Amino acid sequence: MGSVIVDDLQISSSIPPARLFKSFILDSDNLMPKVLPGFFKSFETVHGDGGAGSIKLITWAEGDQIKSAKHRTDEIDETNRVFKYTLIEGGALGDDFELVSYDMKVEDGPDGGCVYKVTSKYHTKEDNQNVIQEKIKQGHEGAKAFFHAVEAYLQANPNEYN
């Protein structure tokens, strides 16, 4: 019998919150393959207009263990810089997870920067806690790596996403 594991991640950045939300959340389809071309091959909206209820297919670059994943957009609130989506197929689901939902928020931080917060809810298929905790730890490391790659790109390209 599975369970739901809730996990939080928080990262501070010097990037202004509106700029981070616009680039990392709203334009991730274009930004991520540019920032991490050896990791992501493409992002494609396969259902909907990009808003709530839309389904996005992410394809990883050749040679990666994970071939693709499908995300469902649950909510986009540009005013409050909130984005919620659910991983519904492929990706990190594997044999351990039914689905994973993510609630992301970009808040104002000190000195004009921001705080990126993510609450992840892992809906497990079984209670294999050792494997599940290791996969959650790997997910944290991957999320931090993606975030810092985008942050470095934005710092190196100050005129983009203003």
Coordinates of C-alpha atoms in Angstrom, one line a residue:
M1 CA 0.0 0.0 0.0
G2 CA 1.4 3.4 -1.0
S3 CA 1.5 6.7 0.9
V4 CA 2.0 10.4 0.2
I5 CA 5.3 11.9 1.2
V6 CA 5.6 15.7 1.3
D7 CA 8.9 17.3 0.8
D8 CA 10.0 21.0 0.7
L9 CA 12.9 22.7 -1.0
Q10 CA 13.9 26.3 -0.7
I11 CA 16.7 28.1 -2.7
S12 CA 17.6 31.8 -2.4
S13 CA 18.9 33.7 -5.3
S14 CA 20.0 37.2 -6.3
I15 CA 17.8 37.1 -9.4
P16 CA 14.7 39.4 -9.0
P17 CA 11.6 37.3 -8.5
A18 CA 9.6 38.5 -11.5
R19 CA 12.6 37.7 -13.8
L20 CA 13.1 34.3 -12.3
F21 CA 9.4 33.4 -12.6
K22 CA 9.2 34.7 -16.2
S23 CA 12.3 32.7 -17.3
F24 CA 12.3 29.6 -15.2
I25 CA 8.6 29.0 -15.0
L26 CA 6.8 30.8 -17.9
D27 CA 9.4 30.3 -20.6
S28 CA 11.0 27.0 -19.4
D29 CA 10.1 25.4 -22.8
N30 CA 12.5 27.7 -24.5
L31 CA 15.0 28.3 -21.7
M32 CA 15.8 24.8 -20.5
P33 CA 17.0 23.3 -23.8
K34 CA 19.1 26.4 -24.3
V35 CA 20.6 26.3 -20.8
L36 CA 21.0 22.5 -20.6
P37 CA 21.2 21.4 -24.2
G38 CA 22.9 18.1 -23.3
F39 CA 20.1 17.2 -20.9
F40 CA 16.8 18.4 -22.6
K41 CA 15.9 17.8 -26.2
S42 CA 12.5 19.4 -26.4
F43 CA 9.4 20.6 -24.6
E44 CA 6.1 20.3 -26.4
T45 CA 2.5 21.2 -25.4
V46 CA 0.5 18.1 -26.5
H47 CA -2.8 19.2 -25.1
G48 CA -4.3 22.6 -24.2
D49 CA -3.0 26.2 -24.6
G50 CA -0.3 26.1 -21.8
G51 CA -2.7 27.0 -19.1
A52 CA -4.3 24.9 -16.4
G53 CA -5.2 21.4 -17.7
S54 CA -2.5 21.5 -20.4
I55 CA -0.3 18.5 -20.9
K56 CA 3.4 19.0 -21.7
L57 CA 5.8 16.4 -23.1
I58 CA 9.4 16.8 -22.1
T59 CA 11.9 14.8 -24.1
W60 CA 15.4 14.2 -22.7
A61 CA 18.6 14.2 -24.9
E62 CA 19.8 11.0 -26.4
G63 CA 21.6 8.6 -24.0
D64 CA 19.8 9.7 -20.9
Q65 CA 18.1 6.9 -18.7
I66 CA 14.8 8.8 -18.8
K67 CA 13.4 9.2 -22.3
S68 CA 10.4 11.5 -21.7
A69 CA 7.9 12.7 -19.2
K70 CA 4.4 14.2 -19.2
H71 CA 3.4 17.1 -16.9
R72 CA -0.1 18.4 -16.4
T73 CA -0.3 22.1 -15.5
D74 CA -2.6 22.5 -12.6
E75 CA -2.4 26.3 -11.9
I76 CA -0.5 29.3 -13.1
D77 CA -0.8 32.5 -11.0
E78 CA 1.5 35.1 -12.5
T79 CA 0.4 37.8 -10.0
N80 CA 1.5 35.7 -7.0
R81 CA 4.3 33.9 -9.0
V82 CA 2.8 30.4 -8.3
F83 CA 3.0 27.4 -10.6
K84 CA 1.6 24.0 -9.8
Y85 CA 2.0 20.9 -12.0
T86 CA 1.8 17.2 -11.7
L87 CA 4.1 14.6 -13.2
I88 CA 1.7 12.1 -14.7
E89 CA 3.8 9.8 -16.9
G90 CA 7.4 8.8 -17.4
G91 CA 10.3 10.8 -15.9
A92 CA 11.0 9.9 -12.3
L93 CA 7.8 8.0 -11.7
G94 CA 9.3 4.6 -12.5
D95 CA 8.1 1.7 -10.4
D96 CA 7.9 3.7 -7.2
F97 CA 5.5 6.6 -7.8
E98 CA 1.9 6.9 -9.1
L99 CA 2.4 10.6 -9.6
V100 CA 4.3 13.5 -8.1
S101 CA 2.8 17.0 -7.7
Y102 CA 4.8 20.2 -7.4
D103 CA 3.7 23.5 -5.9
M104 CA 6.3 26.2 -6.9
K105 CA 6.4 29.8 -5.6
V106 CA 8.9 32.6 -6.3
E107 CA 8.8 35.0 -3.4
D108 CA 10.5 38.3 -2.8
G109 CA 13.9 37.8 -1.1
P110 CA 16.5 40.1 0.4
D111 CA 18.3 42.8 -1.6
G112 CA 16.0 42.5 -4.6
G113 CA 16.5 38.8 -5.0
C114 CA 14.1 36.0 -4.5
V115 CA 13.4 32.8 -2.7
Y116 CA 12.3 29.8 -4.8
K117 CA 10.1 27.4 -2.9
V118 CA 8.9 24.0 -4.0
T119 CA 6.6 21.6 -2.1
S120 CA 6.6 18.1 -3.7
K121 CA 4.0 15.5 -3.0
Y122 CA 5.1 12.0 -3.9
H123 CA 2.3 9.5 -4.2
T124 CA 4.0 6.2 -3.8
K125 CA 3.0 2.8 -5.2
E126 CA 4.4 0.9 -2.2
D127 CA 6.2 1.6 1.1
N128 CA 9.8 0.9 0.0
Q129 CA 11.1 3.8 2.1
N130 CA 14.8 3.3 1.5
V131 CA 14.5 3.5 -2.3
I132 CA 11.9 6.3 -2.1
Q133 CA 14.0 8.5 0.2
E134 CA 17.0 8.0 -2.1
K135 CA 14.9 9.0 -5.2
I136 CA 13.6 12.1 -3.4
K137 CA 17.2 13.0 -2.5
Q138 CA 18.2 12.6 -6.1
G139 CA 15.3 14.8 -7.1
H140 CA 16.5 17.5 -4.8
E141 CA 19.9 17.4 -6.3
G142 CA 18.5 17.6 -9.8
A143 CA 16.2 20.5 -8.9
K144 CA 19.1 22.4 -7.4
A145 CA 21.3 21.8 -10.4
F146 CA 18.6 23.0 -12.8
F147 CA 17.9 26.0 -10.7
H148 CA 21.6 27.0 -10.5
A149 CA 22.1 26.4 -14.2
V150 CA 19.3 28.8 -14.9
E151 CA 20.6 31.3 -12.3
A152 CA 24.0 31.3 -13.9
Y153 CA 22.5 31.8 -17.4
L154 CA 20.5 34.7 -16.2
Q155 CA 23.5 36.3 -14.5
A156 CA 25.5 35.9 -17.6
N157 CA 22.7 37.3 -19.8
P158 CA 21.4 40.3 -17.9
N159 CA 19.3 41.7 -20.7
E160 CA 17.2 38.6 -21.2
Y161 CA 13.8 38.3 -19.4
N162 CA 13.6 41.9 -18.1

